[in-house]
Amino acid sequence: MYTIGQVADMFGLPVSTLRYYDKQGLFPELERTSGIRRFGDTELEALRVIECLKKAGMEIKDIRLFMEWCAEGPSTYPKRKAMFEERKAHIESEIANMNRALDMLKFKCWYYEQAIQDGNEDRVKALIPDNLPEEIKDTYDNAHAR
Amino acid sequence: MYTIGQVADMFGLPVSTLRYYDKQGLFPELERTSGIRRFGDTELEALRVIECLKKAGMEIKDIRLFMEWCAEGPSTYPKRKAMFEERKAHIESEIANMNRALDMLKFKCWYYEQAIQDGNEDRVKALIPDNLPEEIKDTYDNAHAR
DNA sequence: GTAATACCTAAACCTAACTTTAGGTCAAGG
DNA sequence: CCTTGACCTAAAGTTAGGTTTAGGTATTAC
């Protein structure tokens, strides 16, 4: 059994965050001795799950929901799977978006590299082909391939 | 020249958002006739830039900074490039993080798929190799490769 | 002539996930 | 005895990027 301060040190989290998680119902089994929180294995495991699911961009209310489903037993396997499938699809589309943004940024870096060399944007502007430079300028590769 | 409502329709943005951008100093050249905003080519171009940089996760204050640098001329090319380089590095590390989260989610989906088939988690738990199941369980591929 | 629109402002509200503050209990150390 | 430090609570504050509201003007439609 650990105090809140010990757990905070173990996980590198502020004490206030742990109290906040508790308030959000993320430690439903948490015990207290004369008002003081006592963190046991259940809570440490819960914290590991929380850290993991937060990395996947899950909101606290969803994490709580997931934990409730875990407590309910095997009948909630499909719900839990559906939650992760939905998260997976979401993350995949976010990754795709970020890759598009990344192409744009690569283009911008290349563009300013040229502009710095030339002292103006005239040549680099002329280099951009008119055919593909719409929104997402992955024009970088095109321009770069010259 | 367009009114705020026309621009809102053109970009599919709420009028309130355009007024908010204006308040944040994103249309420094914006003209008014008797109090009413008149959006010209400069502002439409600014909006295109804004949409583009927002997709790259840039904050409004950084977008404003970028626009100020653009107005200052060629001497700010290095600053602008540095800003994009920093963004690029940031996005790249975010993509790496999300790929790690994605591996975890794939594992979770696979895990619950097995659990649903078995009606319990006993077999699937036993399937997870002890060697690699630490934080980021890309164990999915390992377990799946059996 | 009045009702619906489109525009304007300032200021309050919203969400998420915390953090900070103010005020209080309790045990150990000097 | 009294100060320091760890714990507690409730409530207010923070941040970003808007959105909503309340209140006002001006034009157009019937």
mmCIF file of C-alpha atoms (C1' of nucleotides) in Angstrom:
data_model
loop_
_atom_site.group_PDB
_atom_site.id
_atom_site.type_symbol
_atom_site.label_atom_id
_atom_site.label_comp_id
_atom_site.label_asym_id
_atom_site.label_seq_id
_atom_site.Cartn_x
_atom_site.Cartn_y
_atom_site.Cartn_z
ATOM 1 C CA MET A 1 0.000 0.000 0.000
ATOM 2 C CA TYR A 2 1.292 3.432 -0.963
ATOM 3 C CA THR A 3 0.417 7.015 -0.148
ATOM 4 C CA ILE A 4 -0.492 9.469 -2.875
ATOM 5 C CA GLY A 5 2.950 11.074 -2.658
ATOM 6 C CA GLN A 6 4.734 7.771 -3.163
ATOM 7 C CA VAL A 7 2.598 6.929 -6.180
ATOM 8 C CA ALA A 8 3.203 10.397 -7.595
ATOM 9 C CA ASP A 9 6.947 9.768 -7.348
ATOM 10 C CA MET A 10 6.639 6.292 -8.853
ATOM 11 C CA PHE A 11 4.771 7.546 -11.899
ATOM 12 C CA GLY A 12 6.342 10.962 -12.181
ATOM 13 C CA LEU A 13 2.946 12.629 -11.876
ATOM 14 C CA PRO A 14 1.903 15.568 -9.706
ATOM 15 C CA VAL A 15 -0.114 14.663 -6.632
ATOM 16 C CA SER A 16 -2.853 16.966 -7.870
ATOM 17 C CA THR A 17 -3.256 14.855 -11.003
ATOM 18 C CA LEU A 18 -3.770 11.708 -8.968
ATOM 19 C CA ARG A 19 -6.401 13.423 -6.856
ATOM 20 C CA TYR A 20 -7.998 14.669 -10.064
ATOM 21 C CA TYR A 21 -8.081 11.143 -11.510
ATOM 22 C CA ASP A 22 -9.632 9.910 -8.297
ATOM 23 C CA LYS A 23 -12.287 12.590 -8.494
ATOM 24 C CA GLN A 24 -13.015 11.506 -12.069
ATOM 25 C CA GLY A 25 -13.745 8.018 -10.786
ATOM 26 C CA LEU A 26 -10.664 6.339 -12.176
ATOM 27 C CA PHE A 27 -9.903 4.514 -8.924
ATOM 28 C CA PRO A 28 -13.302 3.069 -7.950
ATOM 29 C CA GLU A 29 -11.782 0.614 -5.484
ATOM 30 C CA LEU A 30 -9.518 3.090 -3.755
ATOM 31 C CA GLU A 31 -9.382 2.635 0.021
ATOM 32 C CA ARG A 32 -8.787 5.200 2.689
ATOM 33 C CA THR A 33 -7.530 5.044 6.251
ATOM 34 C CA SER A 34 -8.898 7.954 8.266
ATOM 35 C CA GLY A 35 -9.398 10.018 5.139
ATOM 36 C CA ILE A 36 -6.006 9.275 3.613
ATOM 37 C CA ARG A 37 -5.869 7.495 0.248
ATOM 38 C CA ARG A 38 -4.134 4.113 0.182
ATOM 39 C CA PHE A 39 -3.045 3.016 -3.282
ATOM 40 C CA GLY A 40 -2.807 -0.745 -3.795
ATOM 41 C CA ASP A 41 -1.976 -3.004 -6.729
ATOM 42 C CA THR A 42 -5.389 -2.410 -8.271
ATOM 43 C CA GLU A 43 -4.738 1.318 -8.407
ATOM 44 C CA LEU A 44 -1.210 0.963 -9.746
ATOM 45 C CA GLU A 45 -2.523 -1.289 -12.505
ATOM 46 C CA ALA A 46 -5.304 1.222 -13.187
ATOM 47 C CA LEU A 47 -2.704 3.955 -13.512
ATOM 48 C CA ARG A 48 -0.726 1.908 -16.009
ATOM 49 C CA VAL A 49 -3.893 1.434 -18.046
ATOM 50 C CA ILE A 50 -4.661 5.148 -17.809
ATOM 51 C CA GLU A 51 -1.216 6.142 -19.054
ATOM 52 C CA CYS A 52 -1.502 3.676 -21.890
ATOM 53 C CA LEU A 53 -4.971 4.782 -23.016
ATOM 54 C CA LYS A 54 -4.105 8.447 -22.698
ATOM 55 C CA LYS A 55 -1.307 7.905 -25.170
ATOM 56 C CA ALA A 56 -3.940 6.669 -27.597
ATOM 57 C CA GLY A 57 -5.705 10.007 -27.176
ATOM 58 C CA MET A 58 -8.582 8.638 -25.140
ATOM 59 C CA GLU A 59 -10.594 10.986 -22.985
ATOM 60 C CA ILE A 60 -10.934 10.424 -19.274
ATOM 61 C CA LYS A 61 -14.620 9.654 -19.489
ATOM 62 C CA ASP A 62 -13.887 6.946 -22.050
ATOM 63 C CA ILE A 63 -11.149 5.504 -19.892
ATOM 64 C CA ARG A 64 -13.583 5.370 -16.991
ATOM 65 C CA LEU A 65 -16.149 3.705 -19.241
ATOM 66 C CA PHE A 66 -13.561 1.148 -20.296
ATOM 67 C CA MET A 67 -12.748 0.386 -16.680
ATOM 68 C CA GLU A 68 -16.401 -0.023 -15.847
ATOM 69 C CA TRP A 69 -16.734 -2.461 -18.730
ATOM 70 C CA CYS A 70 -13.730 -4.399 -17.472
ATOM 71 C CA ALA A 71 -15.398 -4.689 -14.089
ATOM 72 C CA GLU A 72 -18.593 -5.959 -15.727
ATOM 73 C CA GLY A 73 -16.899 -9.021 -17.189
ATOM 74 C CA PRO A 74 -16.828 -10.928 -20.510
ATOM 75 C CA SER A 75 -20.215 -9.666 -21.706
ATOM 76 C CA THR A 76 -18.569 -6.322 -22.476
ATOM 77 C CA TYR A 77 -15.761 -7.707 -24.685
ATOM 78 C CA PRO A 78 -17.537 -6.520 -27.848
ATOM 79 C CA LYS A 79 -18.013 -3.019 -26.444
ATOM 80 C CA ARG A 80 -14.382 -2.827 -25.456
ATOM 81 C CA LYS A 81 -13.255 -4.056 -28.841
ATOM 82 C CA ALA A 82 -15.547 -1.554 -30.588
ATOM 83 C CA MET A 83 -14.065 1.258 -28.528
ATOM 84 C CA PHE A 84 -10.550 0.324 -29.591
ATOM 85 C CA GLU A 85 -11.579 -0.154 -33.226
ATOM 86 C CA GLU A 86 -13.065 3.308 -33.236
ATOM 87 C CA ARG A 87 -9.908 4.738 -31.637
ATOM 88 C CA LYS A 88 -7.780 2.878 -34.135
ATOM 89 C CA ALA A 89 -9.685 4.324 -37.088
ATOM 90 C CA HIS A 90 -9.448 7.767 -35.545
ATOM 91 C CA ILE A 91 -5.691 7.555 -34.980
ATOM 92 C CA GLU A 92 -5.159 6.210 -38.481
ATOM 93 C CA SER A 93 -6.959 9.153 -40.009
ATOM 94 C CA GLU A 94 -5.040 11.546 -37.782
ATOM 95 C CA ILE A 95 -1.774 10.010 -38.908
ATOM 96 C CA ALA A 96 -2.850 10.452 -42.522
ATOM 97 C CA ASN A 97 -3.675 14.106 -41.838
ATOM 98 C CA MET A 98 -0.363 14.674 -40.157
ATOM 99 C CA ASN A 99 1.504 13.127 -43.036
ATOM 100 C CA ARG A 100 -0.216 15.565 -45.339
ATOM 101 C CA ALA A 101 0.785 18.424 -43.046
ATOM 102 C CA LEU A 102 4.299 17.049 -42.984
ATOM 103 C CA ASP A 103 4.519 17.141 -46.770
ATOM 104 C CA MET A 104 3.457 20.741 -46.666
ATOM 105 C CA LEU A 105 6.079 21.554 -44.045
ATOM 106 C CA LYS A 106 8.793 19.822 -46.019
ATOM 107 C CA PHE A 107 7.800 21.911 -48.976
ATOM 108 C CA LYS A 108 7.928 25.102 -46.899
ATOM 109 C CA CYS A 109 11.376 24.237 -45.564
ATOM 110 C CA TRP A 110 12.651 23.597 -49.065
ATOM 111 C CA TYR A 111 11.001 26.778 -50.309
ATOM 112 C CA TYR A 112 12.685 28.982 -47.721
ATOM 113 C CA GLU A 113 15.989 27.226 -48.163
ATOM 114 C CA GLN A 114 15.890 28.277 -51.828
ATOM 115 C CA ALA A 115 14.679 31.766 -50.949
ATOM 116 C CA ILE A 116 17.565 32.215 -48.511
ATOM 117 C CA GLN A 117 20.049 31.122 -51.184
ATOM 118 C CA ASP A 118 18.563 33.454 -53.777
ATOM 119 C CA GLY A 119 17.795 36.385 -51.495
ATOM 120 C CA ASN A 120 14.263 36.526 -52.881
ATOM 121 C CA GLU A 121 11.339 34.262 -53.735
ATOM 122 C CA ASP A 122 11.276 34.936 -57.467
ATOM 123 C CA ARG A 123 13.126 31.869 -58.698
ATOM 124 C CA VAL A 124 11.565 29.462 -56.204
ATOM 125 C CA LYS A 125 8.098 30.712 -57.009
ATOM 126 C CA ALA A 126 8.775 30.115 -60.685
ATOM 127 C CA LEU A 127 10.000 26.617 -59.847
ATOM 128 C CA ILE A 128 6.683 25.512 -58.397
ATOM 129 C CA PRO A 129 4.788 23.690 -61.104
ATOM 130 C CA ASP A 130 1.322 25.070 -61.699
ATOM 131 C CA ASN A 131 -0.232 21.671 -62.080
ATOM 132 C CA LEU A 132 -0.134 20.371 -58.507
ATOM 133 C CA PRO A 133 0.375 23.235 -56.119
ATOM 134 C CA GLU A 134 -3.185 23.387 -54.811
ATOM 135 C CA GLU A 135 -3.752 22.940 -51.104
ATOM 136 C CA ILE A 136 -1.329 20.371 -49.867
ATOM 137 C CA LYS A 137 1.885 21.225 -51.558
ATOM 138 C CA ASP A 138 3.609 17.896 -51.714
ATOM 139 C CA THR A 139 4.978 19.814 -54.624
ATOM 140 C CA TYR A 140 8.158 19.537 -52.642
ATOM 141 C CA ASP A 141 9.034 16.234 -54.250
ATOM 142 C CA ASN A 142 8.073 17.418 -57.688
ATOM 143 C CA ALA A 143 10.112 20.554 -57.401
ATOM 144 C CA HIS A 144 12.928 18.658 -55.762
ATOM 145 C CA ALA A 145 13.043 16.067 -58.510
ATOM 146 C CA ARG A 146 14.235 18.623 -61.043
ATOM 147 C CA MET B 1 -14.365 42.833 -52.065
ATOM 148 C CA TYR B 2 -16.494 40.539 -49.932
ATOM 149 C CA THR B 3 -18.505 40.860 -46.737
ATOM 150 C CA ILE B 4 -17.771 38.645 -43.760
ATOM 151 C CA GLY B 5 -20.800 36.482 -44.536
ATOM 152 C CA GLN B 6 -19.671 35.828 -48.100
ATOM 153 C CA VAL B 7 -16.191 34.856 -46.958
ATOM 154 C CA ALA B 8 -17.690 32.594 -44.307
ATOM 155 C CA ASP B 9 -19.659 30.809 -47.026
ATOM 156 C CA MET B 10 -16.645 30.598 -49.325
ATOM 157 C CA PHE B 11 -14.481 28.963 -46.663
ATOM 158 C CA GLY B 12 -17.198 27.057 -44.821
ATOM 159 C CA LEU B 13 -16.336 28.850 -41.593
ATOM 160 C CA PRO B 14 -18.666 30.475 -39.070
ATOM 161 C CA VAL B 15 -18.767 34.258 -39.188
ATOM 162 C CA SER B 16 -17.755 34.302 -35.541
ATOM 163 C CA THR B 17 -14.512 32.531 -36.380
ATOM 164 C CA LEU B 18 -13.582 35.159 -38.943
ATOM 165 C CA ARG B 19 -14.256 37.928 -36.447
ATOM 166 C CA TYR B 20 -12.164 36.010 -33.921
ATOM 167 C CA TYR B 21 -9.268 35.728 -36.384
ATOM 168 C CA ASP B 22 -9.547 39.432 -37.068
ATOM 169 C CA LYS B 23 -9.406 40.171 -33.357
ATOM 170 C CA GLN B 24 -6.285 37.995 -33.131
ATOM 171 C CA GLY B 25 -4.629 40.243 -35.697
ATOM 172 C CA LEU B 26 -4.656 37.774 -38.565
ATOM 173 C CA PHE B 27 -5.976 40.356 -41.062
ATOM 174 C CA PRO B 28 -3.748 43.367 -40.391
ATOM 175 C CA GLU B 29 -4.653 45.042 -43.695
ATOM 176 C CA LEU B 30 -8.398 44.538 -43.387
ATOM 177 C CA GLU B 31 -10.404 47.539 -44.538
ATOM 178 C CA ARG B 32 -13.780 48.738 -43.363
ATOM 179 C CA THR B 33 -16.493 50.866 -44.891
ATOM 180 C CA SER B 34 -18.553 52.550 -42.193
ATOM 181 C CA GLY B 35 -17.598 49.918 -39.667
ATOM 182 C CA ILE B 36 -18.234 46.936 -41.930
ATOM 183 C CA ARG B 37 -15.349 44.619 -42.779
ATOM 184 C CA ARG B 38 -14.390 44.368 -46.454
ATOM 185 C CA PHE B 39 -12.388 41.266 -47.304
ATOM 186 C CA GLY B 40 -10.103 41.607 -50.323
ATOM 187 C CA ASP B 41 -7.584 39.349 -52.059
ATOM 188 C CA THR B 42 -5.042 39.927 -49.301
ATOM 189 C CA GLU B 43 -7.462 38.574 -46.707
ATOM 190 C CA LEU B 44 -8.529 35.588 -48.799
ATOM 191 C CA GLU B 45 -4.877 34.702 -49.299
ATOM 192 C CA ALA B 46 -4.289 35.147 -45.567
ATOM 193 C CA LEU B 47 -7.166 32.784 -44.865
ATOM 194 C CA ARG B 48 -5.696 30.165 -47.184
ATOM 195 C CA VAL B 49 -2.407 30.460 -45.330
ATOM 196 C CA ILE B 50 -4.202 30.231 -41.991
ATOM 197 C CA GLU B 51 -6.048 27.043 -42.976
ATOM 198 C CA CYS B 52 -2.821 25.562 -44.234
ATOM 199 C CA LEU B 53 -0.777 26.372 -41.144
ATOM 200 C CA LYS B 54 -3.537 25.292 -38.806
ATOM 201 C CA LYS B 55 -3.434 21.868 -40.403
ATOM 202 C CA ALA B 56 0.217 21.741 -39.418
ATOM 203 C CA GLY B 57 -0.870 22.287 -35.815
ATOM 204 C CA MET B 58 0.409 25.832 -35.591
ATOM 205 C CA GLU B 59 -0.982 28.143 -32.951
ATOM 206 C CA ILE B 60 -2.670 31.384 -33.881
ATOM 207 C CA LYS B 61 0.050 33.494 -32.310
ATOM 208 C CA ASP B 62 2.652 31.688 -34.410
ATOM 209 C CA ILE B 63 0.595 32.169 -37.545
ATOM 210 C CA ARG B 64 0.399 35.863 -36.760
ATOM 211 C CA LEU B 65 4.143 35.944 -36.189
ATOM 212 C CA PHE B 66 4.705 34.247 -39.533
ATOM 213 C CA MET B 67 2.531 36.824 -41.267
ATOM 214 C CA GLU B 68 4.408 39.636 -39.610
ATOM 215 C CA TRP B 69 7.664 38.121 -40.825
ATOM 216 C CA CYS B 70 6.257 37.867 -44.343
ATOM 217 C CA ALA B 71 5.409 41.557 -44.217
ATOM 218 C CA GLU B 72 8.961 42.364 -43.073
ATOM 219 C CA GLY B 73 10.546 40.981 -46.232
ATOM 220 C CA PRO B 74 13.495 38.744 -47.175
ATOM 221 C CA SER B 75 15.461 39.423 -44.000
ATOM 222 C CA THR B 76 13.083 37.108 -42.154
ATOM 223 C CA TYR B 77 13.509 34.091 -44.486
ATOM 224 C CA PRO B 78 15.732 32.316 -41.938
ATOM 225 C CA LYS B 79 13.224 32.880 -39.128
ATOM 226 C CA ARG B 80 10.405 31.559 -41.257
ATOM 227 C CA LYS B 81 12.407 28.538 -42.266
ATOM 228 C CA ALA B 82 13.370 27.860 -38.655
ATOM 229 C CA MET B 83 9.717 28.001 -37.655
ATOM 230 C CA PHE B 84 8.814 25.390 -40.243
ATOM 231 C CA GLU B 85 11.791 23.206 -39.352
ATOM 232 C CA GLU B 86 10.716 23.220 -35.750
ATOM 233 C CA ARG B 87 7.143 22.366 -36.733
ATOM 234 C CA LYS B 88 8.385 19.600 -38.999
ATOM 235 C CA ALA B 89 10.407 18.023 -36.198
ATOM 236 C CA HIS B 90 7.427 18.324 -33.879
ATOM 237 C CA ILE B 91 5.003 16.695 -36.320
ATOM 238 C CA GLU B 92 7.490 13.931 -37.039
ATOM 239 C CA SER B 93 7.765 13.063 -33.378
ATOM 240 C CA GLU B 94 3.998 13.214 -33.005
ATOM 241 C CA ILE B 95 3.584 10.819 -35.893
ATOM 242 C CA ALA B 96 6.059 8.470 -34.238
ATOM 243 C CA ASN B 97 4.081 8.655 -30.991
ATOM 244 C CA MET B 98 0.842 7.975 -32.772
ATOM 245 C CA ASN B 99 2.293 4.994 -34.536
ATOM 246 C CA ARG B 100 3.250 3.591 -31.172
ATOM 247 C CA ALA B 101 -0.296 4.194 -29.917
ATOM 248 C CA LEU B 102 -1.604 2.575 -33.071
ATOM 249 C CA ASP B 103 0.410 -0.574 -32.418
ATOM 250 C CA MET B 104 -1.067 -0.721 -28.970
ATOM 251 C CA LEU B 105 -4.586 -0.302 -30.334
ATOM 252 C CA LYS B 106 -4.044 -3.003 -32.933
ATOM 253 C CA PHE B 107 -2.925 -5.267 -30.164
ATOM 254 C CA LYS B 108 -6.009 -4.431 -28.094
ATOM 255 C CA CYS B 109 -8.327 -5.099 -31.025
ATOM 256 C CA TRP B 110 -6.686 -8.439 -31.664
ATOM 257 C CA TYR B 111 -6.784 -9.253 -27.953
ATOM 258 C CA TYR B 112 -10.521 -8.645 -27.659
ATOM 259 C CA GLU B 113 -11.199 -10.436 -30.903
ATOM 260 C CA GLN B 114 -9.620 -13.538 -29.353
ATOM 261 C CA ALA B 115 -11.400 -12.975 -26.047
ATOM 262 C CA ILE B 116 -14.753 -12.755 -27.830
ATOM 263 C CA GLN B 117 -14.040 -16.004 -29.652
ATOM 264 C CA ASP B 118 -12.967 -17.779 -26.466
ATOM 265 C CA GLY B 119 -15.525 -16.213 -24.115
ATOM 266 C CA ASN B 120 -12.711 -15.358 -21.707
ATOM 267 C CA GLU B 121 -9.233 -13.880 -21.620
ATOM 268 C CA ASP B 122 -7.412 -16.964 -20.365
ATOM 269 C CA ARG B 123 -6.043 -18.274 -23.648
ATOM 270 C CA VAL B 124 -5.216 -14.866 -25.084
ATOM 271 C CA LYS B 125 -3.424 -13.844 -21.922
ATOM 272 C CA ALA B 126 -1.343 -16.998 -22.106
ATOM 273 C CA LEU B 127 -0.557 -16.224 -25.756
ATOM 274 C CA ILE B 128 1.166 -12.962 -24.954
ATOM 275 C CA PRO B 129 4.891 -13.601 -24.773
ATOM 276 C CA ASP B 130 6.465 -12.436 -21.553
ATOM 277 C CA ASN B 131 9.561 -11.090 -23.242
ATOM 278 C CA LEU B 132 8.161 -8.023 -25.006
ATOM 279 C CA PRO B 133 4.855 -7.037 -23.448
ATOM 280 C CA GLU B 134 6.125 -4.005 -21.578
ATOM 281 C CA GLU B 135 4.520 -0.672 -22.257
ATOM 282 C CA ILE B 136 3.831 -0.477 -25.930
ATOM 283 C CA LYS B 137 2.497 -3.856 -26.824
ATOM 284 C CA ASP B 138 3.417 -4.164 -30.447
ATOM 285 C CA THR B 139 3.207 -7.696 -29.197
ATOM 286 C CA TYR B 140 0.353 -7.844 -31.643
ATOM 287 C CA ASP B 141 2.620 -8.836 -34.471
ATOM 288 C CA ASN B 142 4.496 -11.316 -32.352
ATOM 289 C CA ALA B 143 1.368 -12.954 -31.073
ATOM 290 C CA HIS B 144 -0.184 -12.823 -34.509
ATOM 291 C CA ALA B 145 2.800 -14.439 -36.167
ATOM 292 C CA ARG B 146 2.176 -17.737 -34.348
ATOM 293 C "C1'" DG C 1 -44.202 50.574 -40.652
ATOM 294 C "C1'" DT C 2 -42.551 46.682 -39.119
ATOM 295 C "C1'" DA C 3 -40.195 42.391 -39.414
ATOM 296 C "C1'" DA C 4 -36.440 39.764 -40.978
ATOM 297 C "C1'" DT C 5 -31.479 39.935 -42.220
ATOM 298 C "C1'" DA C 6 -26.763 41.083 -42.092
ATOM 299 C "C1'" DC C 7 -23.674 43.543 -39.908
ATOM 300 C "C1'" DC C 8 -21.267 45.397 -35.441
ATOM 301 C "C1'" DT C 9 -19.159 45.137 -30.284
ATOM 302 C "C1'" DA C 10 -17.897 43.568 -25.700
ATOM 303 C "C1'" DA C 11 -18.116 40.207 -22.671
ATOM 304 C "C1'" DA C 12 -19.460 35.882 -20.958
ATOM 305 C "C1'" DC C 13 -19.411 31.076 -21.816
ATOM 306 C "C1'" DC C 14 -17.518 26.482 -23.392
ATOM 307 C "C1'" DT C 15 -14.422 22.105 -23.089
ATOM 308 C "C1'" DA C 16 -10.624 19.246 -21.341
ATOM 309 C "C1'" DA C 17 -7.411 18.200 -18.258
ATOM 310 C "C1'" DC C 18 -5.255 19.861 -15.086
ATOM 311 C "C1'" DT C 19 -3.191 23.289 -11.532
ATOM 312 C "C1'" DT C 20 -3.460 26.546 -7.980
ATOM 313 C "C1'" DT C 21 -5.255 28.519 -3.937
ATOM 314 C "C1'" DA C 22 -7.218 28.929 0.488
ATOM 315 C "C1'" DG C 23 -8.098 26.847 4.450
ATOM 316 C "C1'" DG C 24 -7.801 22.830 7.581
ATOM 317 C "C1'" DT C 25 -5.991 18.163 10.052
ATOM 318 C "C1'" DC C 26 -2.316 15.522 11.868
ATOM 319 C "C1'" DA C 27 2.333 13.573 13.144
ATOM 320 C "C1'" DA C 28 7.264 14.042 13.788
ATOM 321 C "C1'" DG C 29 11.462 16.893 14.819
ATOM 322 C "C1'" DG C 30 13.984 20.341 17.310
ATOM 323 C "C1'" DC D 1 5.519 24.571 21.755
ATOM 324 C "C1'" DC D 2 5.767 25.383 17.340
ATOM 325 C "C1'" DT D 3 7.191 24.700 12.774
ATOM 326 C "C1'" DT D 4 7.664 21.787 8.821
ATOM 327 C "C1'" DG D 5 5.775 18.564 5.734
ATOM 328 C "C1'" DA D 6 2.358 15.295 3.992
ATOM 329 C "C1'" DC D 7 -2.129 14.728 3.686
ATOM 330 C "C1'" DC D 8 -7.197 16.503 2.913
ATOM 331 C "C1'" DT D 9 -11.278 19.465 0.503
ATOM 332 C "C1'" DA D 10 -13.813 22.652 -2.376
ATOM 333 C "C1'" DA D 11 -13.529 25.999 -5.499
ATOM 334 C "C1'" DA D 12 -11.397 29.019 -8.574
ATOM 335 C "C1'" DG D 13 -7.968 29.651 -12.228
ATOM 336 C "C1'" DT D 14 -5.553 28.269 -16.664
ATOM 337 C "C1'" DT D 15 -5.094 27.584 -21.819
ATOM 338 C "C1'" DA D 16 -6.617 27.530 -26.674
ATOM 339 C "C1'" DG D 17 -9.687 28.324 -29.924
ATOM 340 C "C1'" DG D 18 -13.557 29.347 -30.549
ATOM 341 C "C1'" DT D 19 -18.995 30.139 -29.665
ATOM 342 C "C1'" DT D 20 -22.813 32.393 -27.628
ATOM 343 C "C1'" DT D 21 -25.270 36.168 -25.830
ATOM 344 C "C1'" DA D 22 -26.939 40.681 -25.208
ATOM 345 C "C1'" DG D 23 -27.565 44.799 -27.104
ATOM 346 C "C1'" DG D 24 -27.286 48.022 -31.084
ATOM 347 C "C1'" DT D 25 -27.336 49.823 -36.258
ATOM 348 C "C1'" DA D 26 -28.682 49.627 -41.034
ATOM 349 C "C1'" DT D 27 -30.842 47.781 -45.080
ATOM 350 C "C1'" DT D 28 -34.247 45.249 -47.535
ATOM 351 C "C1'" DA D 29 -38.943 42.792 -48.031
ATOM 352 C "C1'" DC D 30 -43.674 42.723 -47.507
#
